[in-house]
Amino acid sequence: MDIRVSGHQVDTGEALQEHVSDRLGAIADKYFSRALSAHATFGKAPHDSFKCDIIAHVNQGVVLKAHGTGQEAHPAFDDAANKIEKQLRRYTKRLKAKNGSGVAAEIDGGIDANAGYTVFEIGDDEAEVSDAPLIIAETRVDVPDATVSDAVMMLDLRNTGALLFRNSGTGAFNMVYRRGDGTIGWVEPNRAG
């Protein structure tokens, strides 16, 4: 597994890089034998503390993200790594239960791994547009065929606010989204009948 460690205005010494590599390698070996890569980024947080963001590509198209903070870099990383490990443990357990066997299937939600991502910024000299919001990101993904419970799992794995999917039970397009109170909402279109 390819593991990168970087810092924004923070020196990532050899001991920290070794700690990150050992811990992320152990997590990957425990849950996914074919994990692709992980990137841990350290930075300064308010009140003389540190923050750590981890982005882990555990399988083709499956990206896990976690954020941790601490008074030092090592505890900030450990906080984020614990969150990644908890996500992997939860979904591995769910996949084992779904398959009905002791072996977890590889996570594959039909996610387009080659999705493009473009950020558009407003220059300082441009006036704000009052009648239309600024487009900040554009991405292309395949719409997966999934059950509602699988779509909720993909929503969590992608760490996004909403997911459009084709309901494998009805064939209709549905959407699941994370509500402000932390619960999951499900949108199903009206059927003409």
Coordinates of C-alpha atoms in Angstrom, one line a residue:
M1 CA 0.0 0.0 0.0
D2 CA 1.3 3.4 -0.9
I3 CA 1.3 5.7 2.2
R4 CA 2.1 9.4 2.0
V5 CA 2.6 11.8 4.8
S6 CA 2.7 15.5 4.3
G7 CA 2.5 18.7 6.4
H8 CA 1.1 22.2 5.9
Q9 CA 3.5 24.4 7.8
V10 CA 4.3 21.4 10.1
D11 CA 7.5 19.3 10.0
T12 CA 6.7 15.6 9.7
G13 CA 9.7 14.0 11.2
E14 CA 10.9 10.5 10.6
A15 CA 9.3 9.1 13.8
L16 CA 5.8 10.5 12.8
Q17 CA 6.1 9.2 9.3
E18 CA 7.1 5.8 10.6
H19 CA 4.2 5.8 13.1
V20 CA 1.7 6.7 10.3
S21 CA 3.0 4.1 7.9
D22 CA 3.0 1.3 10.6
R23 CA -0.6 2.1 11.8
L24 CA -2.2 2.6 8.3
G25 CA -0.4 -0.5 7.0
A26 CA -1.7 -2.5 10.0
I27 CA -5.2 -1.3 9.4
A28 CA -5.1 -2.1 5.7
D29 CA -3.7 -5.6 6.3
K30 CA -6.4 -6.3 8.9
Y31 CA -9.4 -5.2 6.8
F32 CA -8.4 -5.1 3.1
S33 CA -5.5 -7.1 1.7
R34 CA -5.5 -5.1 -1.6
A35 CA -5.8 -1.5 -0.2
L36 CA -4.5 1.0 -2.7
S37 CA -3.2 4.1 -0.9
A38 CA -3.5 6.5 2.0
H39 CA -2.5 10.1 2.5
A40 CA -2.2 11.7 5.9
T41 CA -1.9 15.5 6.0
F42 CA -0.9 17.3 9.1
G43 CA -1.5 21.0 9.9
K44 CA -1.9 23.6 12.6
A45 CA -5.2 23.9 14.3
P46 CA -6.5 26.7 16.6
H47 CA -5.1 27.0 20.2
D48 CA -1.6 25.6 19.3
S49 CA -3.0 22.2 18.5
F50 CA -2.6 19.9 15.5
K51 CA -5.0 18.5 13.0
C52 CA -4.7 15.4 10.8
D53 CA -6.8 14.5 7.7
I54 CA -6.6 11.0 6.3
I55 CA -7.8 10.0 2.9
A56 CA -7.6 6.3 2.3
H57 CA -8.3 4.6 -1.1
V58 CA -9.1 1.1 0.2
N59 CA -10.5 -0.4 -3.0
Q60 CA -11.2 0.8 -6.5
G61 CA -13.6 3.7 -6.2
V62 CA -14.0 3.5 -2.4
V63 CA -12.5 6.4 -0.5
L64 CA -12.6 6.9 3.3
K65 CA -12.0 10.2 5.0
A66 CA -11.3 11.1 8.6
H67 CA -10.3 14.1 10.6
G68 CA -8.6 14.2 13.9
T69 CA -7.2 16.9 16.3
G70 CA -4.9 16.8 19.3
Q71 CA -2.4 18.8 21.2
E72 CA 0.4 17.0 19.4
A73 CA 0.7 15.4 15.9
H74 CA 0.7 11.8 17.1
P75 CA -2.6 12.0 19.1
A76 CA -4.2 13.9 16.2
F77 CA -3.2 11.1 13.8
D78 CA -4.4 8.4 16.2
D79 CA -7.8 10.2 16.5
A80 CA -8.2 10.2 12.7
A81 CA -6.9 6.6 12.3
N82 CA -9.3 5.3 14.9
K83 CA -12.2 6.8 12.9
I84 CA -10.9 5.2 9.7
E85 CA -10.6 1.8 11.5
K86 CA -14.1 2.2 13.0
Q87 CA -15.5 2.8 9.5
L88 CA -13.7 -0.2 8.1
R89 CA -14.8 -2.4 11.0
R90 CA -18.4 -1.4 10.7
Y91 CA -18.6 -2.0 6.9
T92 CA -16.6 -5.2 6.9
K93 CA -19.1 -6.5 9.6
R94 CA -22.0 -5.4 7.5
L95 CA -20.6 -7.0 4.4
K96 CA -20.1 -10.3 6.2
A97 CA -23.7 -10.2 7.5
K98 CA -25.0 -9.4 4.0
N99 CA -23.1 -12.3 2.4
G100 CA -24.1 -14.7 5.1
S101 CA -20.6 -16.1 5.4
G102 CA -17.5 -15.5 7.4
V103 CA -15.7 -13.8 4.4
A104 CA -16.3 -10.2 3.5
A105 CA -16.8 -9.4 -0.1
E106 CA -14.8 -6.5 -1.6
I107 CA -16.6 -3.2 -1.3
D108 CA -17.8 -2.2 -4.8
G109 CA -20.6 0.1 -5.3
G110 CA -20.1 0.8 -9.0
I111 CA -18.4 4.1 -8.2
D112 CA -16.6 5.7 -11.1
A113 CA -13.0 5.9 -10.0
N114 CA -12.1 8.2 -12.9
A115 CA -14.5 10.9 -11.9
G116 CA -13.3 14.4 -12.7
Y117 CA -13.1 17.1 -10.1
T118 CA -12.8 20.8 -11.0
V119 CA -12.8 23.8 -8.7
F120 CA -13.8 27.1 -10.0
E121 CA -12.7 30.2 -8.0
I122 CA -13.9 33.8 -8.1
G123 CA -11.2 36.3 -8.6
D124 CA -11.0 39.3 -6.2
D125 CA -12.0 41.7 -9.0
E126 CA -15.1 39.8 -10.0
A127 CA -18.5 40.8 -8.5
E128 CA -20.6 38.2 -6.8
V129 CA -23.5 36.8 -8.8
S130 CA -26.7 37.6 -7.0
D131 CA -29.2 35.4 -8.9
A132 CA -27.2 32.1 -9.2
P133 CA -24.8 30.4 -6.7
L134 CA -21.2 29.8 -7.7
I135 CA -20.5 26.3 -9.0
I136 CA -17.6 25.0 -6.9
A137 CA -17.2 21.4 -8.0
E138 CA -18.2 19.2 -10.9
T139 CA -17.9 15.4 -10.8
R140 CA -19.1 12.6 -13.0
V141 CA -20.0 9.3 -11.4
D142 CA -21.9 6.2 -12.5
V143 CA -25.3 5.9 -10.9
P144 CA -25.0 2.5 -9.1
D145 CA -27.7 -0.1 -8.9
A146 CA -28.3 -0.8 -5.2
T147 CA -30.7 -1.6 -2.5
V148 CA -31.6 1.3 -0.1
S149 CA -29.4 -0.2 2.6
D150 CA -26.4 -0.6 0.2
A151 CA -27.0 3.0 -0.9
V152 CA -26.8 4.2 2.7
M153 CA -23.5 2.3 3.1
M154 CA -22.1 3.9 0.0
L155 CA -23.2 7.3 1.2
D156 CA -21.1 6.8 4.4
L157 CA -18.2 5.3 2.5
R158 CA -18.1 8.2 0.0
N159 CA -18.4 10.7 2.9
T160 CA -20.9 12.8 0.9
G161 CA -24.1 14.5 1.7
A162 CA -26.3 12.8 -0.9
L163 CA -26.2 9.8 -3.3
L164 CA -28.4 9.2 -6.4
F165 CA -28.9 5.5 -7.2
R166 CA -31.1 3.2 -9.2
N167 CA -33.2 1.1 -6.8
S168 CA -32.5 -2.5 -7.6
G169 CA -35.9 -3.5 -6.3
T170 CA -38.0 -1.1 -8.3
G171 CA -35.7 0.1 -11.1
A172 CA -36.5 3.8 -10.3
F173 CA -34.0 6.4 -9.4
N174 CA -33.9 7.2 -5.7
M175 CA -31.7 9.4 -3.5
V176 CA -30.5 9.0 0.1
Y177 CA -29.1 12.0 1.9
R178 CA -27.8 13.0 5.3
R179 CA -30.2 15.2 7.2
G180 CA -29.1 18.1 9.5
D181 CA -29.9 16.0 12.6
G182 CA -27.6 13.2 11.5
T183 CA -30.3 10.8 10.3
I184 CA -30.6 9.5 6.7
G185 CA -33.4 10.7 4.4
W186 CA -34.7 8.7 1.4
V187 CA -36.3 10.2 -1.6
E188 CA -38.4 8.0 -3.9
P189 CA -40.2 9.5 -6.9
N190 CA -44.0 9.3 -7.2
R191 CA -45.2 6.7 -9.6
A192 CA -47.9 7.5 -12.0
G193 CA -50.6 5.0 -11.6

